[in-house]
PDB file of C-alpha atoms in Angstrom:
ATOM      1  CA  UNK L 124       0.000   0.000   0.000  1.00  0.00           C
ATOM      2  CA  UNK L 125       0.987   3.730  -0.320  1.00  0.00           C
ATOM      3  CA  UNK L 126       0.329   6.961   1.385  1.00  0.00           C
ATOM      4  CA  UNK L 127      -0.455  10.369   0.300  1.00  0.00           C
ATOM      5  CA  UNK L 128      -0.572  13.320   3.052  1.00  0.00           C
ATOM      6  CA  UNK L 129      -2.177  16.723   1.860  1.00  0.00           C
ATOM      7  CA  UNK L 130      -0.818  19.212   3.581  1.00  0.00           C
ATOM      8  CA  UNK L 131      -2.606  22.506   3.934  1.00  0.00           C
ATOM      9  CA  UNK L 132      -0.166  25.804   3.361  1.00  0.00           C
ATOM     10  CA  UNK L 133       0.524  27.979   6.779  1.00  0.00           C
ATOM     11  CA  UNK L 134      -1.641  30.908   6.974  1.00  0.00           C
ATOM     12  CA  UNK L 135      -1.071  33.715   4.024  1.00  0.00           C
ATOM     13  CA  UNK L 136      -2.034  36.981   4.151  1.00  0.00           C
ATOM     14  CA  UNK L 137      -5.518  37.088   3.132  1.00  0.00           C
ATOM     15  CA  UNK L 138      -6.263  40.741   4.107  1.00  0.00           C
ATOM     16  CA  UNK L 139      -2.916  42.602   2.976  1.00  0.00           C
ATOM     17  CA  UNK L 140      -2.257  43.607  -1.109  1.00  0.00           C
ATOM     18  CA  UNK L 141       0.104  40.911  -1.206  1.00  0.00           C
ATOM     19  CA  UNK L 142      -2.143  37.822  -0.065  1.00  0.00           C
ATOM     20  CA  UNK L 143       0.586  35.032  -1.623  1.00  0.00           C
ATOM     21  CA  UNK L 144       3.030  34.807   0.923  1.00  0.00           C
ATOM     22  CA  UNK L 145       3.236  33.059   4.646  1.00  0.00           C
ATOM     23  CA  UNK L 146       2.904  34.957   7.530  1.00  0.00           C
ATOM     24  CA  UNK L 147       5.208  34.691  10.622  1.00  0.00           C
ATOM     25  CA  UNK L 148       2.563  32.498  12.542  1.00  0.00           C
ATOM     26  CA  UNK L 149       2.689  30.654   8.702  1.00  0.00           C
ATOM     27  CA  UNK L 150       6.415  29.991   8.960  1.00  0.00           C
ATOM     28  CA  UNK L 151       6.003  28.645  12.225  1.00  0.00           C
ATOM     29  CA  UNK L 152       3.293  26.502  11.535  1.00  0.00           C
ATOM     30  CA  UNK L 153       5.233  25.314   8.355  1.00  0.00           C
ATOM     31  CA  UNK L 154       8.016  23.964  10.634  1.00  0.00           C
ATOM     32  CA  UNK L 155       5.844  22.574  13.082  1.00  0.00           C
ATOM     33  CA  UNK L 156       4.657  20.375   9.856  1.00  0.00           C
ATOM     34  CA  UNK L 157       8.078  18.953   9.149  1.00  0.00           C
ATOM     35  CA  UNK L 158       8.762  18.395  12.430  1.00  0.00           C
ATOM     36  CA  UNK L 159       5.101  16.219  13.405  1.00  0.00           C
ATOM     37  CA  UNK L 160       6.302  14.511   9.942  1.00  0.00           C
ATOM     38  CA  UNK L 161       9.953  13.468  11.543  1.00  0.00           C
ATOM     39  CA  UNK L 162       8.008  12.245  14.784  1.00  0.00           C
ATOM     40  CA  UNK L 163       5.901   9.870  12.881  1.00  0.00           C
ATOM     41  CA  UNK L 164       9.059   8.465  10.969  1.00  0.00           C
ATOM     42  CA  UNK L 165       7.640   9.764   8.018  1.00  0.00           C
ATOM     43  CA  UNK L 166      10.057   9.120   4.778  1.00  0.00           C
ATOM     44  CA  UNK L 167       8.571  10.392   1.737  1.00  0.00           C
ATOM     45  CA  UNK L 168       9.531   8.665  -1.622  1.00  0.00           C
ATOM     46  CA  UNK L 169       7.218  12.306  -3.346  1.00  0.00           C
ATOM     47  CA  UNK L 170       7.415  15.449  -2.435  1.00  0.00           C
ATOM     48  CA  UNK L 171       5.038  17.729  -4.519  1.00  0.00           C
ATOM     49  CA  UNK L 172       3.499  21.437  -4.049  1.00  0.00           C
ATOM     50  CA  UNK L 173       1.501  23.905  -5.689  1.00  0.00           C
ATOM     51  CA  UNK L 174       2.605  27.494  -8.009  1.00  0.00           C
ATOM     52  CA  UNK L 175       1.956  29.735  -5.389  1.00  0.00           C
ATOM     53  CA  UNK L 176       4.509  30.899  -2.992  1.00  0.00           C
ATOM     54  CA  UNK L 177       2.446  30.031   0.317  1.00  0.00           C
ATOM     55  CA  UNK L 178       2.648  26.545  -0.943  1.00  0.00           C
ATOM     56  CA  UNK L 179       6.226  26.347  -2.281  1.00  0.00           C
ATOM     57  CA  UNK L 180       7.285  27.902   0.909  1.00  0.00           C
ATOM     58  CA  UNK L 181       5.688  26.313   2.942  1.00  0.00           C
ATOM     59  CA  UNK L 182       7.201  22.307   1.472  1.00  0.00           C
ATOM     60  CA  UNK L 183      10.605  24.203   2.194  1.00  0.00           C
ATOM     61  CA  UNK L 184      10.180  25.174   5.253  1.00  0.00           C
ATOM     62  CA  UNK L 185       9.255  22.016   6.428  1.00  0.00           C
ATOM     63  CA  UNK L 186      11.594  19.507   4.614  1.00  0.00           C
ATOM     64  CA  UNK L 187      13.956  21.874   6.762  1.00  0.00           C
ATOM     65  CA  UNK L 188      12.759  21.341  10.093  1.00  0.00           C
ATOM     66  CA  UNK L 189      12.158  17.708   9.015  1.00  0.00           C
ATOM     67  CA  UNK L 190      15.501  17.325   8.889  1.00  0.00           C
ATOM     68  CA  UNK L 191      17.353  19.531   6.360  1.00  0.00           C
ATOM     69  CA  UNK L 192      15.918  19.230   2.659  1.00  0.00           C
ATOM     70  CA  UNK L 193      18.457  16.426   1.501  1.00  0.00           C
ATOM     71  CA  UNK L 194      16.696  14.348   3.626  1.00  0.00           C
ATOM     72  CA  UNK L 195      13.855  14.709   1.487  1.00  0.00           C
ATOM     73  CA  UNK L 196      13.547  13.804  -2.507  1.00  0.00           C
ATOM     74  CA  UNK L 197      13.694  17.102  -4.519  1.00  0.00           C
ATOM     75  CA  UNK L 198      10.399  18.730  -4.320  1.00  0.00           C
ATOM     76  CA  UNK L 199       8.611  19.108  -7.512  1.00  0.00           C
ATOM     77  CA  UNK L 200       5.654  21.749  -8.606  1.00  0.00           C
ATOM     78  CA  UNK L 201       2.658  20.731 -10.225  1.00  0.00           C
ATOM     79  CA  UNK L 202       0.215  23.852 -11.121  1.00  0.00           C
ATOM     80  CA  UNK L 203      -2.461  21.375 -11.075  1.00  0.00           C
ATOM     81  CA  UNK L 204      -2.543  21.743  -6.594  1.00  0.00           C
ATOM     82  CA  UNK L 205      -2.792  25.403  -7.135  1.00  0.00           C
ATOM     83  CA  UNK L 206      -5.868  26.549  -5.157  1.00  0.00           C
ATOM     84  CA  UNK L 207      -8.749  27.602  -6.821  1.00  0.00           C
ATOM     85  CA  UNK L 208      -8.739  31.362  -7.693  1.00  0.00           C
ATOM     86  CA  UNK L 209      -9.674  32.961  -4.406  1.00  0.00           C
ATOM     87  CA  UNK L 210      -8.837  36.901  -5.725  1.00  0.00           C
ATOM     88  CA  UNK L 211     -10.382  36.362  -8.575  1.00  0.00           C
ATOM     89  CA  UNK L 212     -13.620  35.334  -6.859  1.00  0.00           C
ATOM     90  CA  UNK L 213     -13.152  38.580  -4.533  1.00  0.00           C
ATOM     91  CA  UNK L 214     -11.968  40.839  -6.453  1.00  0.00           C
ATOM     92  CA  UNK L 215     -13.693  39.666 -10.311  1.00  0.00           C
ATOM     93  CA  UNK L 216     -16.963  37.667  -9.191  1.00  0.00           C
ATOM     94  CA  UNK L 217     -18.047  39.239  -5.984  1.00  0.00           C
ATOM     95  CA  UNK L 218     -19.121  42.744  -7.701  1.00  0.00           C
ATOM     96  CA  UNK L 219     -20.947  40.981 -10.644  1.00  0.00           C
ATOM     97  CA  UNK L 220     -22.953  38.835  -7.763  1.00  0.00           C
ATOM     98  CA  UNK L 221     -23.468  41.512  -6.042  1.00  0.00           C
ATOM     99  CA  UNK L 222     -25.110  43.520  -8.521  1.00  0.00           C
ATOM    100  CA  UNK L 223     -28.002  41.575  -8.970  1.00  0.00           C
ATOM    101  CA  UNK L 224     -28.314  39.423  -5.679  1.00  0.00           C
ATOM    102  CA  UNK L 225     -29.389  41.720  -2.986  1.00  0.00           C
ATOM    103  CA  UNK L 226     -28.597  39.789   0.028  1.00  0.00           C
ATOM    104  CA  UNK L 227     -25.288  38.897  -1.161  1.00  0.00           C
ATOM    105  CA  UNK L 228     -24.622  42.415  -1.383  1.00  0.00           C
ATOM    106  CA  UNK L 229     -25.534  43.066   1.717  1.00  0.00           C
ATOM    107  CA  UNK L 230     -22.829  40.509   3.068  1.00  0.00           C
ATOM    108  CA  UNK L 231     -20.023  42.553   1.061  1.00  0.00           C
ATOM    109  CA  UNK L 232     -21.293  45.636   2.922  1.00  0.00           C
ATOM    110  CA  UNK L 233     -21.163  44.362   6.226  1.00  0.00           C
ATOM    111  CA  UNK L 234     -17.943  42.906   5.538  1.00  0.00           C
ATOM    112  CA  UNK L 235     -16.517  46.177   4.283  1.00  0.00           C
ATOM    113  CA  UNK L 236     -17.618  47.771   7.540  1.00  0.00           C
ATOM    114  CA  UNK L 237     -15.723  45.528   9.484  1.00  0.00           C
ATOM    115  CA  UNK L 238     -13.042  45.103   7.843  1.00  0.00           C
ATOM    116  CA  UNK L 239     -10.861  47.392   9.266  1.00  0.00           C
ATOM    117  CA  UNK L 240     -11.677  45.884  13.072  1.00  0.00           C
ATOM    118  CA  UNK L 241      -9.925  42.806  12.167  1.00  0.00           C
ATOM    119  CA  UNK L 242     -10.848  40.250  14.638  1.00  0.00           C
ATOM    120  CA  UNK L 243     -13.466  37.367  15.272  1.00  0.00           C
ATOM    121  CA  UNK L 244     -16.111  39.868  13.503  1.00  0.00           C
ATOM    122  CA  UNK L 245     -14.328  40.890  10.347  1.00  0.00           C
ATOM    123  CA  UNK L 246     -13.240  37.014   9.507  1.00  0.00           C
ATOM    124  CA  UNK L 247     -16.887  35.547  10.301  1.00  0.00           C
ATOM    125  CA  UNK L 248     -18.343  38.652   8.163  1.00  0.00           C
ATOM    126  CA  UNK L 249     -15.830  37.738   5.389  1.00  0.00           C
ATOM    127  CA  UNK L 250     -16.563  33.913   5.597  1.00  0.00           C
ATOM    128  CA  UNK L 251     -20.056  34.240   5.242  1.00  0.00           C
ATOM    129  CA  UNK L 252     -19.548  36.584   2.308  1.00  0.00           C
ATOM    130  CA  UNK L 253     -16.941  33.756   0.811  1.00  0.00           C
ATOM    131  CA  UNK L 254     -19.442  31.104   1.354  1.00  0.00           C
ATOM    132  CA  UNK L 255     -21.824  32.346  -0.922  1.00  0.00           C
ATOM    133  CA  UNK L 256     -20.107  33.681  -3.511  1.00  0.00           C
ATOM    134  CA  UNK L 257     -18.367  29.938  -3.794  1.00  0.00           C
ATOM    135  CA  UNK L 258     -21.307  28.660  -3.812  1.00  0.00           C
ATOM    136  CA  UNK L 259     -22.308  30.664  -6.743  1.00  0.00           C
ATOM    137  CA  UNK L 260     -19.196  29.874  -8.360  1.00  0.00           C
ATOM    138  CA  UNK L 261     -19.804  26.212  -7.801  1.00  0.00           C
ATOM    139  CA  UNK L 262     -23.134  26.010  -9.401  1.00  0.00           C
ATOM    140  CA  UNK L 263     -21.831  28.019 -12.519  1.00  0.00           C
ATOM    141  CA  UNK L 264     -24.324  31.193 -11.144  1.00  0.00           C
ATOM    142  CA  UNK L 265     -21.584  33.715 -11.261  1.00  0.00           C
ATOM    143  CA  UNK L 266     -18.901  33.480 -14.367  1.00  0.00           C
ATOM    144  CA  UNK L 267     -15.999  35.468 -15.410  1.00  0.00           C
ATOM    145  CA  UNK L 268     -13.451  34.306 -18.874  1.00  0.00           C
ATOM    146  CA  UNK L 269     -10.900  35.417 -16.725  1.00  0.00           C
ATOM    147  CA  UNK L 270     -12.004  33.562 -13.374  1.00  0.00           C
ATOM    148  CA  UNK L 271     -11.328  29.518 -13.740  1.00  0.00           C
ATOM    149  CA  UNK L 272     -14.619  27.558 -13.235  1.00  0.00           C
ATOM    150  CA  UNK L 273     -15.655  24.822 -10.955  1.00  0.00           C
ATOM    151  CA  UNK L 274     -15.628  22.295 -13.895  1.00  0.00           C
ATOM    152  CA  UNK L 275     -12.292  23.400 -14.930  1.00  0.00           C
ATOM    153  CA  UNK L 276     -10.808  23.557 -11.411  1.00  0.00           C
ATOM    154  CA  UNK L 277     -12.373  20.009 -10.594  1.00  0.00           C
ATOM    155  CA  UNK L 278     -10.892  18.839 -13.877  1.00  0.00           C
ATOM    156  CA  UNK L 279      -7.255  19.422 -12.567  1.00  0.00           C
ATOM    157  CA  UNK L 280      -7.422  18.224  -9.184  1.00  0.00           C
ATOM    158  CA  UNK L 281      -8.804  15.030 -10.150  1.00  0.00           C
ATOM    159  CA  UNK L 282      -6.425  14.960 -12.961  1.00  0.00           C
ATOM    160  CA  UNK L 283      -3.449  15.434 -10.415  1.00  0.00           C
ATOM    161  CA  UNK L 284      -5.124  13.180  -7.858  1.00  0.00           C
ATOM    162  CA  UNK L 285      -5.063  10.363 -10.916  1.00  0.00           C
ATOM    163  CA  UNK L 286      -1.252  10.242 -11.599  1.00  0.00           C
ATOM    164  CA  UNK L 287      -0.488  10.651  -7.505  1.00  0.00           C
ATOM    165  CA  UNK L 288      -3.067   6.945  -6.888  1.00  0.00           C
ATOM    166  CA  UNK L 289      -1.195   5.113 -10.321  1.00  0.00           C
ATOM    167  CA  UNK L 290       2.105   5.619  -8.329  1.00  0.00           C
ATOM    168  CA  UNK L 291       3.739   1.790  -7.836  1.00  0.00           C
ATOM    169  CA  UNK L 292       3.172   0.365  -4.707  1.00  0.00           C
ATOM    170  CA  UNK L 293       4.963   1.682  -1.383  1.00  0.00           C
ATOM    171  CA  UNK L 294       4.801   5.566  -2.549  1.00  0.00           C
ATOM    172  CA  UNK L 295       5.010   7.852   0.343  1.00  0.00           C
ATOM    173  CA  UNK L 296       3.631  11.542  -1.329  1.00  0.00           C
ATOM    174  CA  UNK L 297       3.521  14.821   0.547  1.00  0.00           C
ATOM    175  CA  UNK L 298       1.531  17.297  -1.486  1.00  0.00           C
ATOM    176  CA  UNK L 299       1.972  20.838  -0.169  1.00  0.00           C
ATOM    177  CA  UNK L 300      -1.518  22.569  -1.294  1.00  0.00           C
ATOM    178  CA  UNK L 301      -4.272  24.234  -0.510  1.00  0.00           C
ATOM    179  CA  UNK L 302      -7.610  24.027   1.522  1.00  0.00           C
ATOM    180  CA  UNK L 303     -10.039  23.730  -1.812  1.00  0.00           C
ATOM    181  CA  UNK L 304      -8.140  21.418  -3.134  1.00  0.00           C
ATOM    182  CA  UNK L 305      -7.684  19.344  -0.290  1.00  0.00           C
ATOM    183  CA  UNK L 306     -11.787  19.485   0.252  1.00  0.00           C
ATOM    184  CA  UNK L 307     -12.102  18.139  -2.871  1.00  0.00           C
ATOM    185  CA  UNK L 308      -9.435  15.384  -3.168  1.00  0.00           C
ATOM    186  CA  UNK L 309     -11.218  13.998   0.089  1.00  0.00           C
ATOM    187  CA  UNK L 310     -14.997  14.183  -1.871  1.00  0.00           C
ATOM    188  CA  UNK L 311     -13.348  12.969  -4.938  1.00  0.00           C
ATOM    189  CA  UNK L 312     -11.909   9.736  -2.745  1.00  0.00           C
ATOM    190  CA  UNK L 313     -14.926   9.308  -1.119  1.00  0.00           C
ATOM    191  CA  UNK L 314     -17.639   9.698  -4.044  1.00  0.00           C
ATOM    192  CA  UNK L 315     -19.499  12.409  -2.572  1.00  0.00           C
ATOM    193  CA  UNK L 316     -21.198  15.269  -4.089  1.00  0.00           C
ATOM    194  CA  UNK L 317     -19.666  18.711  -5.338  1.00  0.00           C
ATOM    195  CA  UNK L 318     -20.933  20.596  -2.739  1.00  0.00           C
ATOM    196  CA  UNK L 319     -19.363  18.254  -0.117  1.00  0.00           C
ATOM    197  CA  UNK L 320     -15.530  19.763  -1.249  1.00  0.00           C
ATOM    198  CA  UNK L 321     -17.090  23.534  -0.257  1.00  0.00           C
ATOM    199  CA  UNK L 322     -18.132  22.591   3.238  1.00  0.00           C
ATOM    200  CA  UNK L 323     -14.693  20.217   3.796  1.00  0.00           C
ATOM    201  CA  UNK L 324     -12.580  23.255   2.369  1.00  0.00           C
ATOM    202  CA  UNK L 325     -14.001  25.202   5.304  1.00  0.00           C
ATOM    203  CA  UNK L 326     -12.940  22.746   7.791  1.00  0.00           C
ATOM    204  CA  UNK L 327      -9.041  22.426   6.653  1.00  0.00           C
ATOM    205  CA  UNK L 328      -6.900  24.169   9.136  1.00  0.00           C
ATOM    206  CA  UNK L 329      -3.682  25.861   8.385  1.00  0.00           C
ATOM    207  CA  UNK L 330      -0.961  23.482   8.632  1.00  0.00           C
ATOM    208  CA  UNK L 331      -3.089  19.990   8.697  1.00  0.00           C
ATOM    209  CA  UNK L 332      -2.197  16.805   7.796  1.00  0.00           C
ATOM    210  CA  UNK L 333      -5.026  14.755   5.616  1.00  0.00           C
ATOM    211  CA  UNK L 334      -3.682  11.186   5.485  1.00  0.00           C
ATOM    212  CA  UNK L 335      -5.112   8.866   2.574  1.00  0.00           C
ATOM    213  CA  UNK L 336      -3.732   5.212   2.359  1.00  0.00           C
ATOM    214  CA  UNK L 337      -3.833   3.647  -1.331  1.00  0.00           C
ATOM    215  CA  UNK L 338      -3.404   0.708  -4.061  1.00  0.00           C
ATOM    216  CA  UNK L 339      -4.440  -1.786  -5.958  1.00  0.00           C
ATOM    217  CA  UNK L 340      -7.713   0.221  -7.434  1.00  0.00           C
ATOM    218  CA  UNK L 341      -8.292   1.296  -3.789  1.00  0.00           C
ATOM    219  CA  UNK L 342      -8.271   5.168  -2.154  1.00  0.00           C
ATOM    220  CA  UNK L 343      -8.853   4.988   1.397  1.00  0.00           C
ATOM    221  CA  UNK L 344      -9.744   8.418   3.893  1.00  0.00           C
ATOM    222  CA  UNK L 345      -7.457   7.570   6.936  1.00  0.00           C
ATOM    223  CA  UNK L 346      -7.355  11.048   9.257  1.00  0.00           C
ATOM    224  CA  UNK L 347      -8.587  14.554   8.160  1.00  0.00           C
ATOM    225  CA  UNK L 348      -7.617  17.924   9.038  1.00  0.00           C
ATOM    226  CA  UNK L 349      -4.979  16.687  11.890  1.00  0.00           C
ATOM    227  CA  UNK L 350      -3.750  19.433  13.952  1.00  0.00           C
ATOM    228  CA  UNK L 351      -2.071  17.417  16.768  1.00  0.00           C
ATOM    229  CA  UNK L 352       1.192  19.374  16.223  1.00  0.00           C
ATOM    230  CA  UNK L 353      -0.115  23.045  16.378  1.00  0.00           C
ATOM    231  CA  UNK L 354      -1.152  23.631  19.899  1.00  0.00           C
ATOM    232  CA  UNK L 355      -3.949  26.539  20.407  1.00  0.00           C
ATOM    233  CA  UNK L 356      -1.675  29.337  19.771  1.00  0.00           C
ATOM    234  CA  UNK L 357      -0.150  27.952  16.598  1.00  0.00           C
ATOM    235  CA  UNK L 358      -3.925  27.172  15.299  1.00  0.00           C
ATOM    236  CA  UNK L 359      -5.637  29.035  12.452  1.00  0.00           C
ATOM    237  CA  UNK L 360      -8.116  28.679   9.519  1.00  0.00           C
ATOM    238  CA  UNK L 361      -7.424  31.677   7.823  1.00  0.00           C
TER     239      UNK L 361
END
């Protein structure tokens, strides 16, 4: 049998101009991941990670508290575990939605009033707002040429999550990635419906482990979202 771990990035910078980059509590987190990895006598024979910098940066940091990166197999980038295309939801979809759906508009309003509290309030006003504007996305209700689609975005991930479960037998893969696609590698594995990946994605913490065991024809779900190495004060969804 083989294993494949999704790892989720450590927490970006969702709120500042640049949002593609780890933030201290990030970094940390990242080497907390390398180091839970070098407890469990993890030895990876794969080590793969997204385009974008929170996820490349993230793999490094952690082959490097996992024990330097020549203990790990050169890490290699695959654009197909690049998360789905948050700013271009925010910034590109939100404004179209919100032109012609009235209460979604009045979730972009009270996020934009709260927004500069920061806090609990500003990041449950925000997540409501994201919510329904993915779901939108989701069910093809709010399009852009420029904005990748649901189909297209499921497309890749499964595509990716293909070549990972034809690997020969005894394959240890760490995939650095992102929450979206980690929600829907899980709903892919488990045949459940499209709208299952939206409500995992919420649920993936910063820094988890998602542990899937496979072969022979076989994908198997063995822990989720595992956060045993990032006590309370290294925690975080966003």
């Amino acid at each position: 049998m083989s294993e494949l771990v999704l790892i989720r990035h450590g927490q970006a910078t969702p709120f500042e101009a640049d949002t593609d980059r780890l933030s201290p509590l990030g970094e940390a987190q990242a080497r907390a991941v390398g180091e839970r990895l070098a407890a469990l006598g993890t030895v990876p024979t794969h080590v793969l990670h997204g385009p974008l910098v929170r996820q490349r940066r993230t793999a490094l940091l952690a082959a490097e508290a996992a024990g330097g990166a020549g203990n790990w197999p050169a890490p290699r980038e695959d654009p197909r575990l690049a998360e789905y295309d948050g700013d271009g939801l925010i910034r590109t979809l939100s404004p179209l939605y919100a032109a012609r759906n009235a209460e979604f508009a009045a979730q972009v309003a009270a996020f934009r009033a709260r927004r500069a509290e920061g806090g609990p309030e500003r990041n449950r006003a925000f997540q409501g707002l994201l919510e329904t504007l993915a779901g939108a996305w989701q069910s093809d209700d709010v399009t852009h040429p420029e904005v990748e689609g649901w189909a297209d975005f499921r497309a890749r991930v499964r595509a990716a999550l293909t070549d990972v479960l034809a690997l020969p037998s005894g394959s240890t893969v760490l995939a650095f990635t992102s929450g979206g696609v980690i929600g829907l590698a899980v709903a892919l594995c488990l045949d459940a419906p499209d709208a299952a990946a939206l409500k995992l994605n919420w649920r993936v913490k910063n820094g988890s482990l998602t542990r899937l065991t496979f072969g022979g024809g076989r994908v198997s779900l063995d822990t989720f979202n595992d956060t045993a190495h990032l006590p309370g004060d290294l925690s975080s969804w966003r």
